Amino acid sequence: MIPEFSTTAPRDGFRSDTATPPATIPCDALVVFVTDDAPAGGAAAEIDRATGGLLGRLAAAGEITGKRYECTPILAPAGIAAGQLLVVGLGSKAGLDQGTLYRAAAAATRLLAGRRRASVALVADRSWSARQVEQAVAGSAVGMVGQDLYRAEKKRTPFGSTVWSQAPADAVATGTLIADGVNLARRLVNMAPEDLYPESFAEAAATIAGRVGLEIDVWDERRLEAERCRAMLAVGRGSSRPPRLVKLAWRGPGAGADQPDYALVGKGVTFDSGGLSLKPPDGMLTMKCDMAGAAAMLAAAATIAALRLPVNLIAACGLAENMTGPAAYKLGDCITARSGTTIEIHNTDAEGRVVLADVLDVVREAKPRRIIDAATLTGACMVALGNDVAGLFTNDQAWCDRVAAAARTVGDPVWQLPMYPEYDDQIRSEVADIKNVGEGRWGGAITAAKFLERFVGGIPWTHVDIAGPAFSEKPRPWTDGGATGMPVRTVVELVRGGA
Ligand code: BES
Ligand code: MN
Ligand code: ZN
């Protein structure tokens, strides 16, 4: 059911080969990457020689330009052992970065996975850094997996075996583990809400935790009651599926035993109907994606554990289904959150912040050095930044700068929005300590973040609003639509620290 982080080696038939010359690797397809300044240079030069100057002629004729994500298949070229050559553009050599390599490799495997193939080889350029190779490998393992979980006739079929030529074995191993994280997050998000609900998410988390050696503790509704998580419980009350809180812990080799270095927090609303403030059908269609933050944080924690990173880390996923059943929470309700803060409910569709109020309080109690949360929190963030860019919000600029730098390194687009104290006035309530929406719609992503800030107890915290980039309604060269797995790679990079 969940293939990611399986303990079989080599993982999913991925391996490195630093000995065989690329032109002589027998395979169904050989993938070579080129830049726009020299569309027959770099690793392609060797292929160009083997094929008697074919790539040079195609470049001269303008058939191959090296433009970013351009894929040119050449069937049965003479001089190489592969059945076909796929030339993939990377754009300019000067602008080559990890994000471009991740997406270009994904574009290549996405194209080739359109039909069944026994073996594919991809050629790493010797000029790439180890981190660049890792991201290219990760992209190649993500691109061949589609969102077609429920189709009899699959749109994408992962290759029987994938060889990364001229890539160091440890970079291939690391890259496939990063891909496992991204693909796990994508799978959970792409699953139908009838299959993925708080309890089944918690079961999936337990399966994964067992495979990678994460500690796991699942709070059911009785435990949530005992822990006074009334905010989470309120959101879940309109559903026949009770809420769950999944707590994970990783103590890496050599990591301190005291304070967690990091707390990862994810919004896990497994379906968001809006509750009594019901969403219109158009807005509800993709709301299986509303647990993408929780999926990403579970997946990031699993990758961090699988990589055996030397950190002390906790993660918490707040899982609830926002429905309209007879016990549903109501407009005007005043809920006492776990922290003691009372929340007046003005809109049951602003449920993510209500769930996170309790989850943030649970991690705050463990006194982590820093908190990062990911949440498909607001449509307003999409109004501000569009579909591809995540919003960043913080109470600690240095910590936010680290998050932004990690995102930039791996090519996840993010942009910080302000947190002026004046926004706090908008979430004041006449009857409770705070209310769960701002005044009117303007600045809605910020007032939501301001609400969350009330529950982090002054610990350095950065909130990542992934309402836009978590889920893509349209296909791109590097992905069929659906879940993207953002921001798994950013969180893994953040915890690894740059190299
Ligand atoms: N899950 C939604 C936000 C969302 C919208 C995520 C579109 C992904 C795509 C969230 O729970 C929500 O409904 N937010 C409301 C808040 C409003 C009622 C203050 C919104 O953004 O409209
Ligand atoms: Mn909502
Ligand atoms: Zn929601």
Short mmCIF file of C-alpha atoms and ligand atoms in Angstrom, two decimals:
data_model
loop_
_atom_site.label_atom_id
_atom_site.label_comp_id
_atom_site.label_asym_id
_atom_site.label_seq_id
_atom_site.Cartn_x
_atom_site.Cartn_y
_atom_site.Cartn_z
CA MET A 1 0.00 0.00 0.00
CA ILE A 2 2.73 2.46 0.98
CA PRO A 3 5.93 1.58 -0.91
CA GLU A 4 8.05 4.52 0.30
CA PHE A 5 10.95 3.89 2.67
CA SER A 6 10.78 0.16 2.05
CA THR A 7 13.88 -1.45 3.50
CA THR A 8 14.76 -3.41 0.38
CA ALA A 9 18.08 -2.45 -1.17
CA PRO A 10 18.93 -1.18 -3.67
CA ARG A 11 15.87 1.00 -3.30
CA ASP A 12 13.36 0.50 -6.13
CA GLY A 13 16.07 -0.64 -8.49
CA PHE A 14 18.05 2.60 -8.31
CA ARG A 15 21.80 2.29 -8.53
CA SER A 16 24.89 4.27 -9.43
CA ASP A 17 27.38 3.25 -12.09
CA THR A 18 30.66 5.15 -12.21
CA ALA A 19 32.53 2.59 -14.34
CA THR A 20 30.62 1.96 -17.57
CA PRO A 21 30.97 4.67 -20.25
CA PRO A 22 27.43 6.10 -20.72
CA ALA A 23 27.39 5.38 -24.46
CA THR A 24 27.88 1.66 -23.80
CA ILE A 25 25.20 1.22 -21.09
CA PRO A 26 22.58 -1.18 -22.46
CA CYS A 27 19.14 0.22 -21.56
CA ASP A 28 15.79 1.23 -23.08
CA ALA A 29 16.59 4.92 -22.82
CA LEU A 30 19.63 7.04 -21.98
CA VAL A 31 19.02 10.54 -20.58
CA VAL A 32 21.62 13.25 -21.05
CA PHE A 33 21.37 16.83 -19.77
CA VAL A 34 22.56 19.88 -21.72
CA THR A 35 22.83 23.62 -21.09
CA ASP A 36 21.83 26.32 -23.57
CA ASP A 37 25.35 27.68 -24.04
CA ALA A 38 26.65 24.29 -25.28
CA PRO A 39 23.80 21.94 -26.23
CA ALA A 40 26.33 19.25 -27.23
CA GLY A 41 28.83 19.91 -24.40
CA GLY A 42 29.42 18.59 -20.88
CA ALA A 43 28.35 14.97 -20.42
CA ALA A 44 26.69 15.19 -23.83
CA ALA A 45 30.07 15.67 -25.54
CA GLU A 46 30.87 12.00 -24.95
CA ILE A 47 27.52 10.96 -26.44
CA ASP A 48 28.08 13.39 -29.30
CA ARG A 49 31.40 11.69 -30.12
CA ALA A 50 29.92 8.20 -29.85
CA THR A 51 27.10 9.13 -32.23
CA GLY A 52 29.43 10.70 -34.80
CA GLY A 53 28.53 14.30 -33.98
CA LEU A 54 24.74 13.82 -34.02
CA LEU A 55 24.04 16.16 -31.09
CA GLY A 56 26.24 18.89 -32.56
CA ARG A 57 24.36 18.70 -35.85
CA LEU A 58 20.97 18.79 -34.11
CA ALA A 59 22.12 21.77 -32.02
CA ALA A 60 23.40 23.58 -35.13
CA ALA A 61 20.04 22.97 -36.80
CA GLY A 62 18.25 24.42 -33.77
CA GLU A 63 16.53 21.12 -32.95
CA ILE A 64 18.20 21.00 -29.54
CA THR A 65 18.46 24.34 -27.74
CA GLY A 66 19.22 23.41 -24.13
CA LYS A 67 16.23 25.48 -22.97
CA ARG A 68 15.06 24.59 -19.47
CA TYR A 69 12.95 21.36 -19.41
CA GLU A 70 13.08 20.91 -23.22
CA CYS A 71 12.98 17.15 -23.85
CA THR A 72 14.11 15.85 -27.26
CA PRO A 73 13.81 12.08 -27.81
CA ILE A 74 16.07 10.58 -30.49
CA LEU A 75 15.05 7.04 -31.39
CA ALA A 76 17.63 4.33 -32.14
CA PRO A 77 20.67 6.54 -32.75
CA ALA A 78 23.72 4.68 -34.09
CA GLY A 79 26.75 4.49 -31.80
CA ILE A 80 25.15 4.06 -28.38
CA ALA A 81 23.89 0.92 -26.66
CA ALA A 82 20.59 2.51 -25.56
CA GLY A 83 17.40 2.09 -27.57
CA GLN A 84 16.78 5.84 -27.43
CA LEU A 85 18.47 9.01 -26.32
CA LEU A 86 16.56 11.72 -24.44
CA VAL A 87 18.25 15.12 -24.43
CA VAL A 88 16.99 17.36 -21.60
CA GLY A 89 17.61 21.09 -21.37
CA LEU A 90 18.81 22.78 -18.18
CA GLY A 91 18.85 26.42 -19.31
CA SER A 92 21.94 28.49 -18.69
CA LYS A 93 25.03 26.93 -17.15
CA ALA A 94 25.54 29.96 -14.91
CA GLY A 95 21.98 29.69 -13.59
CA LEU A 96 22.11 25.95 -12.95
CA ASP A 97 20.81 25.17 -9.47
CA GLN A 98 19.39 22.28 -7.47
CA GLY A 99 15.76 23.16 -8.22
CA THR A 100 16.38 23.18 -11.97
CA LEU A 101 18.10 19.79 -11.81
CA TYR A 102 15.30 18.34 -9.69
CA ARG A 103 12.65 19.50 -12.14
CA ALA A 104 14.61 18.67 -15.32
CA ALA A 105 15.26 15.10 -14.14
CA ALA A 106 11.60 14.79 -13.17
CA ALA A 107 10.54 16.06 -16.61
CA ALA A 108 12.73 13.38 -18.22
CA THR A 109 11.42 10.45 -16.19
CA ARG A 110 7.84 11.72 -16.36
CA LEU A 111 8.05 11.60 -20.16
CA LEU A 112 9.72 8.18 -20.29
CA ALA A 113 7.35 6.71 -17.66
CA GLY A 114 4.47 7.30 -20.09
CA ARG A 115 4.99 3.67 -21.10
CA ARG A 116 6.50 0.62 -19.46
CA ARG A 117 10.31 0.50 -19.61
CA ALA A 118 12.59 -2.11 -18.13
CA SER A 119 15.68 0.05 -17.76
CA VAL A 120 16.62 3.69 -18.01
CA ALA A 121 20.03 5.30 -17.47
CA LEU A 122 20.57 8.98 -16.65
CA VAL A 123 23.97 10.62 -17.00
CA ALA A 124 25.16 13.01 -14.27
CA ASP A 125 27.55 15.70 -15.44
CA ARG A 126 30.88 15.60 -13.61
CA SER A 127 30.65 19.35 -12.99
CA TRP A 128 27.59 18.91 -10.73
CA SER A 129 28.11 19.12 -6.96
CA ALA A 130 27.06 16.18 -4.76
CA ARG A 131 24.00 18.17 -3.63
CA GLN A 132 23.07 18.83 -7.25
CA VAL A 133 23.36 15.11 -8.07
CA GLU A 134 21.14 14.28 -5.08
CA GLN A 135 18.41 16.65 -6.27
CA ALA A 136 18.61 15.33 -9.84
CA VAL A 137 18.30 11.77 -8.52
CA ALA A 138 15.38 12.82 -6.30
CA GLY A 139 13.65 14.48 -9.24
CA SER A 140 14.12 11.41 -11.40
CA ALA A 141 12.45 9.22 -8.76
CA VAL A 142 9.55 11.67 -8.30
CA GLY A 143 8.83 12.39 -11.97
CA MET A 144 8.11 8.76 -12.85
CA VAL A 145 5.34 8.54 -10.22
CA GLY A 146 1.95 9.93 -11.22
CA GLN A 147 -1.24 10.87 -9.38
CA ASP A 148 -3.11 7.97 -10.99
CA LEU A 149 -3.59 6.01 -7.74
CA TYR A 150 -7.07 4.86 -8.70
CA ARG A 151 -6.64 4.25 -12.46
CA ALA A 152 -6.64 0.72 -13.83
CA GLU A 153 -4.59 1.89 -16.80
CA LYS A 154 -1.71 3.83 -15.26
CA LYS A 155 -0.50 7.04 -16.86
CA ARG A 156 2.99 6.56 -15.37
CA THR A 157 4.89 3.33 -14.80
CA PRO A 158 8.10 3.46 -12.74
CA PHE A 159 11.04 1.86 -14.57
CA GLY A 160 12.17 -1.64 -13.76
CA SER A 161 15.66 -0.35 -13.09
CA THR A 162 17.19 3.12 -13.02
CA VAL A 163 20.93 3.64 -13.36
CA TRP A 164 22.58 6.96 -12.50
CA SER A 165 25.73 6.99 -14.56
CA GLN A 166 28.75 8.95 -13.26
CA ALA A 167 26.89 9.70 -10.01
CA PRO A 168 28.46 8.79 -6.66
CA ALA A 169 26.64 5.93 -4.92
CA ASP A 170 26.01 7.90 -1.71
CA ALA A 171 24.45 10.78 -3.64
CA VAL A 172 22.15 8.29 -5.39
CA ALA A 173 21.18 6.74 -2.04
CA THR A 174 20.48 10.15 -0.46
CA GLY A 175 18.57 11.34 -3.53
CA THR A 176 16.26 8.33 -3.48
CA LEU A 177 15.51 8.86 0.23
CA ILE A 178 14.60 12.49 -0.44
CA ALA A 179 12.37 11.23 -3.26
CA ASP A 180 10.77 8.72 -0.89
CA GLY A 181 9.83 11.65 1.34
CA VAL A 182 8.38 13.67 -1.54
CA ASN A 183 6.53 10.68 -2.97
CA LEU A 184 5.13 9.71 0.43
CA ALA A 185 3.76 13.22 0.94
CA ARG A 186 2.34 13.21 -2.59
CA ARG A 187 0.72 9.80 -2.18
CA LEU A 188 -0.99 10.71 1.10
CA VAL A 189 -2.31 13.96 -0.38
CA ASN A 190 -3.47 12.26 -3.60
CA MET A 191 -5.38 9.57 -1.71
CA ALA A 192 -9.17 10.00 -1.66
CA PRO A 193 -10.53 11.42 1.60
CA GLU A 194 -12.66 8.30 1.99
CA ASP A 195 -9.40 6.32 2.27
CA LEU A 196 -7.26 8.84 4.10
CA TYR A 197 -8.88 10.17 7.29
CA PRO A 198 -7.37 10.87 10.70
CA GLU A 199 -7.19 7.25 11.84
CA SER A 200 -5.85 5.89 8.54
CA PHE A 201 -3.30 8.74 8.34
CA ALA A 202 -2.14 7.76 11.83
CA GLU A 203 -1.84 4.11 10.73
CA ALA A 204 0.21 5.14 7.70
CA ALA A 205 2.41 7.23 9.99
CA ALA A 206 2.94 4.23 12.26
CA THR A 207 3.93 2.06 9.28
CA ILE A 208 6.44 4.63 8.10
CA ALA A 209 7.76 5.33 11.60
CA GLY A 210 8.42 1.61 12.02
CA ARG A 211 10.37 1.45 8.76
CA VAL A 212 12.70 4.39 9.47
CA GLY A 213 12.99 4.12 13.27
CA LEU A 214 10.96 7.15 14.34
CA GLU A 215 9.29 7.06 17.75
CA ILE A 216 5.53 7.50 17.40
CA ASP A 217 2.72 8.28 19.78
CA VAL A 218 -0.87 8.61 18.55
CA TRP A 219 -3.45 10.48 20.63
CA ASP A 220 -7.00 9.24 20.05
CA GLU A 221 -10.11 11.22 20.98
CA ARG A 222 -10.02 10.05 24.62
CA ARG A 223 -6.42 11.13 25.01
CA LEU A 224 -7.16 14.40 23.22
CA GLU A 225 -9.96 14.98 25.75
CA ALA A 226 -7.62 14.18 28.64
CA GLU A 227 -5.06 16.59 27.17
CA ARG A 228 -7.69 19.35 26.86
CA CYS A 229 -7.24 19.57 23.07
CA ARG A 230 -10.73 21.04 22.77
CA ALA A 231 -9.91 23.12 19.72
CA MET A 232 -8.90 20.08 17.65
CA LEU A 233 -11.84 18.14 19.03
CA ALA A 234 -14.25 20.95 18.12
CA VAL A 235 -13.16 20.93 14.49
CA GLY A 236 -13.48 17.15 14.30
CA ARG A 237 -16.91 16.96 15.94
CA GLY A 238 -18.93 17.36 12.74
CA SER A 239 -17.40 14.20 11.31
CA SER A 240 -17.99 10.50 11.88
CA ARG A 241 -14.18 10.15 11.72
CA PRO A 242 -12.63 11.15 15.06
CA PRO A 243 -9.51 13.33 15.16
CA ARG A 244 -6.00 12.14 15.92
CA LEU A 245 -2.76 13.80 16.93
CA VAL A 246 0.37 12.03 15.68
CA LYS A 247 3.57 12.79 17.59
CA LEU A 248 6.91 11.68 16.18
CA ALA A 249 10.39 11.89 17.64
CA TRP A 250 13.85 11.38 16.19
CA ARG A 251 17.03 11.47 18.21
CA GLY A 252 19.88 11.19 15.74
CA PRO A 253 23.30 9.78 16.49
CA GLY A 254 25.20 12.15 18.79
CA ALA A 255 22.21 14.48 19.23
CA GLY A 256 21.62 16.04 22.63
CA ALA A 257 19.06 14.36 24.85
CA ASP A 258 17.54 17.54 26.27
CA GLN A 259 15.74 20.09 24.13
CA PRO A 260 14.56 19.17 20.63
CA ASP A 261 16.49 21.21 18.05
CA TYR A 262 13.43 21.39 15.84
CA ALA A 263 9.69 20.89 16.06
CA LEU A 264 7.86 20.22 12.79
CA VAL A 265 4.12 20.86 12.84
CA GLY A 266 1.60 20.07 10.10
CA LYS A 267 -2.05 20.88 9.42
CA GLY A 268 -3.79 17.61 8.73
CA VAL A 269 -7.39 18.40 7.82
CA THR A 270 -8.08 15.24 5.84
CA PHE A 271 -11.09 16.85 4.20
CA ASP A 272 -12.26 20.45 4.51
CA SER A 273 -15.91 20.88 3.61
CA GLY A 274 -15.81 24.24 5.37
CA GLY A 275 -18.10 22.87 8.09
CA LEU A 276 -21.30 24.86 8.69
CA SER A 277 -19.60 27.78 6.87
CA LEU A 278 -19.85 25.38 3.93
CA LYS A 279 -17.57 25.80 0.94
CA PRO A 280 -19.11 26.06 -2.55
CA PRO A 281 -18.55 22.86 -4.58
CA ASP A 282 -15.79 24.39 -6.69
CA GLY A 283 -13.76 25.26 -3.63
CA MET A 284 -14.39 21.87 -2.03
CA LEU A 285 -13.23 19.67 -4.92
CA THR A 286 -9.53 19.73 -4.05
CA MET A 287 -9.93 19.81 -0.27
CA LYS A 288 -8.47 16.33 0.12
CA CYS A 289 -5.24 18.34 -0.12
CA ASP A 290 -5.89 20.04 3.22
CA MET A 291 -3.64 17.60 5.06
CA ALA A 292 -0.63 18.41 2.86
CA GLY A 293 1.20 20.15 5.71
CA ALA A 294 0.88 17.09 7.95
CA ALA A 295 1.89 14.77 5.10
CA ALA A 296 4.95 16.91 4.33
CA MET A 297 6.07 17.03 7.96
CA LEU A 298 5.60 13.27 8.45
CA ALA A 299 7.53 12.70 5.21
CA ALA A 300 10.29 15.16 6.16
CA ALA A 301 10.68 13.53 9.59
CA ALA A 302 10.85 10.10 7.93
CA THR A 303 13.52 11.30 5.47
CA ILE A 304 15.52 12.89 8.29
CA ALA A 305 15.40 9.60 10.20
CA ALA A 306 16.23 7.55 7.11
CA LEU A 307 19.25 9.80 6.52
CA ARG A 308 20.21 9.31 10.20
CA LEU A 309 20.74 13.06 10.61
CA PRO A 310 22.41 13.99 13.93
CA VAL A 311 19.57 16.10 15.32
CA ASN A 312 17.00 15.88 18.07
CA LEU A 313 13.65 16.51 16.43
CA ILE A 314 9.95 16.19 17.15
CA ALA A 315 7.03 16.42 14.78
CA ALA A 316 3.31 16.71 15.34
CA CYS A 317 0.44 16.30 12.89
CA GLY A 318 -3.01 17.61 13.83
CA LEU A 319 -5.54 15.39 12.05
CA ALA A 320 -9.24 16.16 11.80
CA GLU A 321 -12.01 16.10 9.21
CA ASN A 322 -14.03 19.33 8.93
CA MET A 323 -17.64 18.29 8.29
CA THR A 324 -21.22 19.39 8.95
CA GLY A 325 -22.58 16.52 11.07
CA PRO A 326 -25.13 17.10 13.86
CA ALA A 327 -22.43 17.71 16.46
CA ALA A 328 -20.46 20.12 14.24
CA TYR A 329 -18.93 23.15 15.93
CA LYS A 330 -20.91 26.29 15.34
CA LEU A 331 -20.50 29.97 14.61
CA GLY A 332 -20.47 31.79 17.92
CA ASP A 333 -18.99 28.85 19.82
CA CYS A 334 -16.27 29.79 22.27
CA ILE A 335 -13.69 27.06 22.67
CA THR A 336 -10.99 26.84 25.29
CA ALA A 337 -7.84 25.71 23.51
CA ARG A 338 -5.25 23.55 25.26
CA SER A 339 -3.20 26.62 26.16
CA GLY A 340 -6.18 28.13 27.99
CA THR A 341 -6.77 30.80 25.33
CA THR A 342 -10.44 31.07 24.38
CA ILE A 343 -11.40 31.22 20.69
CA GLU A 344 -14.64 32.65 19.38
CA ILE A 345 -15.62 30.90 16.14
CA HIS A 346 -16.75 33.30 13.43
CA ASN A 347 -16.23 30.96 10.51
CA THR A 348 -15.96 27.18 10.72
CA ASP A 349 -14.02 27.20 7.43
CA ALA A 350 -11.10 28.86 9.23
CA GLU A 351 -10.52 25.50 10.90
CA GLY A 352 -6.82 24.93 10.20
CA ARG A 353 -5.70 27.58 12.69
CA VAL A 354 -8.08 26.14 15.30
CA VAL A 355 -6.52 22.66 14.89
CA LEU A 356 -3.00 24.10 14.94
CA ALA A 357 -3.72 26.08 18.13
CA ASP A 358 -3.64 22.82 20.09
CA VAL A 359 -0.86 21.15 18.08
CA LEU A 360 1.45 24.16 18.51
CA ASP A 361 0.73 24.11 22.24
CA VAL A 362 1.69 20.43 22.44
CA VAL A 363 5.07 21.02 20.80
CA ARG A 364 5.64 24.25 22.79
CA GLU A 365 5.49 22.17 25.95
CA ALA A 366 8.51 20.12 24.73
CA LYS A 367 10.54 23.39 24.60
CA PRO A 368 12.02 22.96 21.11
CA ARG A 369 14.63 25.51 20.03
CA ARG A 370 12.65 26.33 16.89
CA ILE A 371 9.26 25.54 15.40
CA ILE A 372 8.31 25.32 11.73
CA ASP A 373 4.76 24.59 10.63
CA ALA A 374 3.38 23.84 7.18
CA ALA A 375 -0.30 24.33 6.46
CA THR A 376 -2.67 24.75 3.53
CA LEU A 377 -4.03 27.55 5.67
CA THR A 378 -5.57 30.29 3.53
CA GLY A 379 -6.95 31.00 0.10
CA ALA A 380 -5.78 34.55 0.84
CA CYS A 381 -2.17 33.39 0.57
CA MET A 382 -2.92 32.24 -2.98
CA VAL A 383 -4.50 35.61 -3.74
CA ALA A 384 -1.28 37.25 -2.52
CA LEU A 385 1.35 34.97 -4.04
CA GLY A 386 -0.29 32.79 -6.68
CA ASN A 387 -0.29 29.04 -7.10
CA ASP A 388 3.41 28.25 -6.90
CA VAL A 389 4.80 30.34 -4.06
CA ALA A 390 4.47 29.55 -0.37
CA GLY A 391 4.04 32.36 2.18
CA LEU A 392 6.45 32.66 5.10
CA PHE A 393 5.49 34.29 8.42
CA THR A 394 7.63 34.51 11.53
CA ASN A 395 8.23 35.87 15.00
CA ASP A 396 12.01 35.47 14.56
CA GLN A 397 13.70 36.90 11.47
CA ALA A 398 16.92 34.87 11.77
CA TRP A 399 14.97 31.59 11.83
CA CYS A 400 12.79 32.67 8.91
CA ASP A 401 15.93 33.63 6.96
CA ARG A 402 17.24 30.08 7.44
CA VAL A 403 13.97 28.62 6.18
CA ALA A 404 14.00 30.93 3.15
CA ALA A 405 17.64 30.07 2.41
CA ALA A 406 16.93 26.33 2.54
CA ALA A 407 13.96 26.80 0.22
CA ARG A 408 16.06 28.83 -2.19
CA THR A 409 18.80 26.17 -2.16
CA VAL A 410 16.49 23.35 -3.22
CA GLY A 411 14.30 25.50 -5.47
CA ASP A 412 11.02 25.69 -3.54
CA PRO A 413 9.64 29.20 -4.19
CA VAL A 414 8.73 31.12 -0.99
CA TRP A 415 8.09 34.75 -0.06
CA GLN A 416 7.85 36.32 3.36
CA LEU A 417 4.84 38.43 4.34
CA PRO A 418 4.87 41.00 7.16
CA MET A 419 3.66 40.51 10.73
CA TYR A 420 3.11 44.10 11.91
CA PRO A 421 1.55 44.16 15.39
CA GLU A 422 -1.37 46.18 14.00
CA TYR A 423 -2.73 43.01 12.40
CA ASP A 424 -3.32 41.62 15.90
CA ASP A 425 -6.17 44.11 16.38
CA GLN A 426 -8.12 42.26 13.69
CA ILE A 427 -8.40 39.02 15.62
CA ARG A 428 -9.61 40.61 18.89
CA SER A 429 -12.96 39.32 20.09
CA GLU A 430 -15.56 41.00 22.29
CA VAL A 431 -16.50 37.75 24.01
CA ALA A 432 -13.35 35.59 23.99
CA ASP A 433 -9.58 36.10 23.94
CA ILE A 434 -9.43 35.92 20.14
CA LYS A 435 -11.67 35.13 17.19
CA ASN A 436 -10.75 32.78 14.36
CA VAL A 437 -10.97 35.24 11.43
CA GLY A 438 -9.82 38.81 10.77
CA GLU A 439 -11.99 41.83 9.91
CA GLY A 440 -13.02 41.28 6.30
CA ARG A 441 -10.92 39.42 3.75
CA TRP A 442 -7.92 41.68 3.34
CA GLY A 443 -4.63 40.35 4.62
CA GLY A 444 -6.26 37.02 5.46
CA ALA A 445 -3.03 35.02 5.21
CA ILE A 446 -1.42 37.35 7.77
CA THR A 447 -4.29 37.42 10.25
CA ALA A 448 -4.25 33.59 10.13
CA ALA A 449 -0.53 33.61 10.90
CA LYS A 450 -1.14 36.12 13.70
CA PHE A 451 -3.63 33.70 15.19
CA LEU A 452 -1.05 30.88 15.14
CA GLU A 453 1.57 33.14 16.73
CA ARG A 454 -0.60 33.29 19.85
CA PHE A 455 0.12 29.60 20.50
CA VAL A 456 3.90 29.32 20.06
CA GLY A 457 4.79 30.83 23.44
CA GLY A 458 7.55 33.07 22.09
CA ILE A 459 9.64 30.20 20.69
CA PRO A 460 11.29 31.09 17.35
CA TRP A 461 8.69 30.01 14.83
CA THR A 462 8.16 30.14 11.07
CA HIS A 463 4.85 29.35 9.44
CA VAL A 464 4.76 28.16 5.83
CA ASP A 465 1.39 28.67 4.13
CA ILE A 466 1.38 26.10 1.30
CA ALA A 467 -2.24 26.58 0.15
CA GLY A 468 -0.95 27.42 -3.35
CA PRO A 469 2.03 25.13 -4.01
CA ALA A 470 0.88 21.97 -2.16
CA PHE A 471 -1.43 20.94 -4.96
CA SER A 472 -1.28 21.67 -8.66
CA GLU A 473 -4.50 21.52 -10.64
CA LYS A 474 -2.61 21.57 -13.93
CA PRO A 475 0.25 19.35 -15.16
CA ARG A 476 3.72 20.83 -15.63
CA PRO A 477 6.68 19.42 -17.61
CA TRP A 478 7.99 17.81 -14.40
CA THR A 479 4.74 16.62 -12.86
CA ASP A 480 1.27 15.36 -13.62
CA GLY A 481 -1.00 17.60 -11.56
CA GLY A 482 -1.98 16.78 -8.00
CA ALA A 483 0.17 16.86 -4.92
CA THR A 484 3.67 18.31 -5.25
CA GLY A 485 5.28 17.21 -1.98
CA MET A 486 6.24 20.77 -1.12
CA PRO A 487 7.97 21.63 1.28
CA VAL A 488 9.57 18.26 2.08
CA ARG A 489 12.87 19.06 0.33
CA THR A 490 13.09 22.45 2.03
CA VAL A 491 12.59 20.98 5.51
CA VAL A 492 15.15 18.22 4.91
CA GLU A 493 17.65 20.80 3.63
CA LEU A 494 16.93 23.05 6.61
CA VAL A 495 17.67 20.28 9.10
CA ARG A 496 20.71 19.00 7.22
CA GLY A 497 22.25 22.47 7.06
CA GLY A 498 23.85 23.68 3.86
CA ALA A 499 26.99 22.08 2.50
N1 BES B 1 -8.05 24.85 3.58
C1 BES B 1 -8.49 26.18 3.36
C2 BES B 1 -7.47 27.03 2.60
C3 BES B 1 -7.17 26.60 1.19
C4 BES B 1 -7.86 27.16 0.13
C5 BES B 1 -6.19 25.67 0.93
C6 BES B 1 -7.58 26.76 -1.16
C7 BES B 1 -5.90 25.27 -0.36
C8 BES B 1 -6.59 25.82 -1.42
C9 BES B 1 -8.75 26.85 4.70
O1 BES B 1 -9.20 26.02 5.72
C10 BES B 1 -9.83 27.84 4.47
O2 BES B 1 -10.90 27.46 4.13
N2 BES B 1 -9.51 29.11 4.68
C11 BES B 1 -10.45 30.16 4.50
C12 BES B 1 -10.33 31.11 5.67
C13 BES B 1 -11.42 32.14 5.74
C14 BES B 1 -12.73 31.49 6.07
C15 BES B 1 -11.05 33.14 6.80
C16 BES B 1 -10.14 30.85 3.20
O3 BES B 1 -8.96 31.02 2.88
O4 BES B 1 -11.08 31.23 2.49
MN MN B 2 -11.28 25.72 5.71
ZN ZN B 3 -8.68 24.06 5.59
#
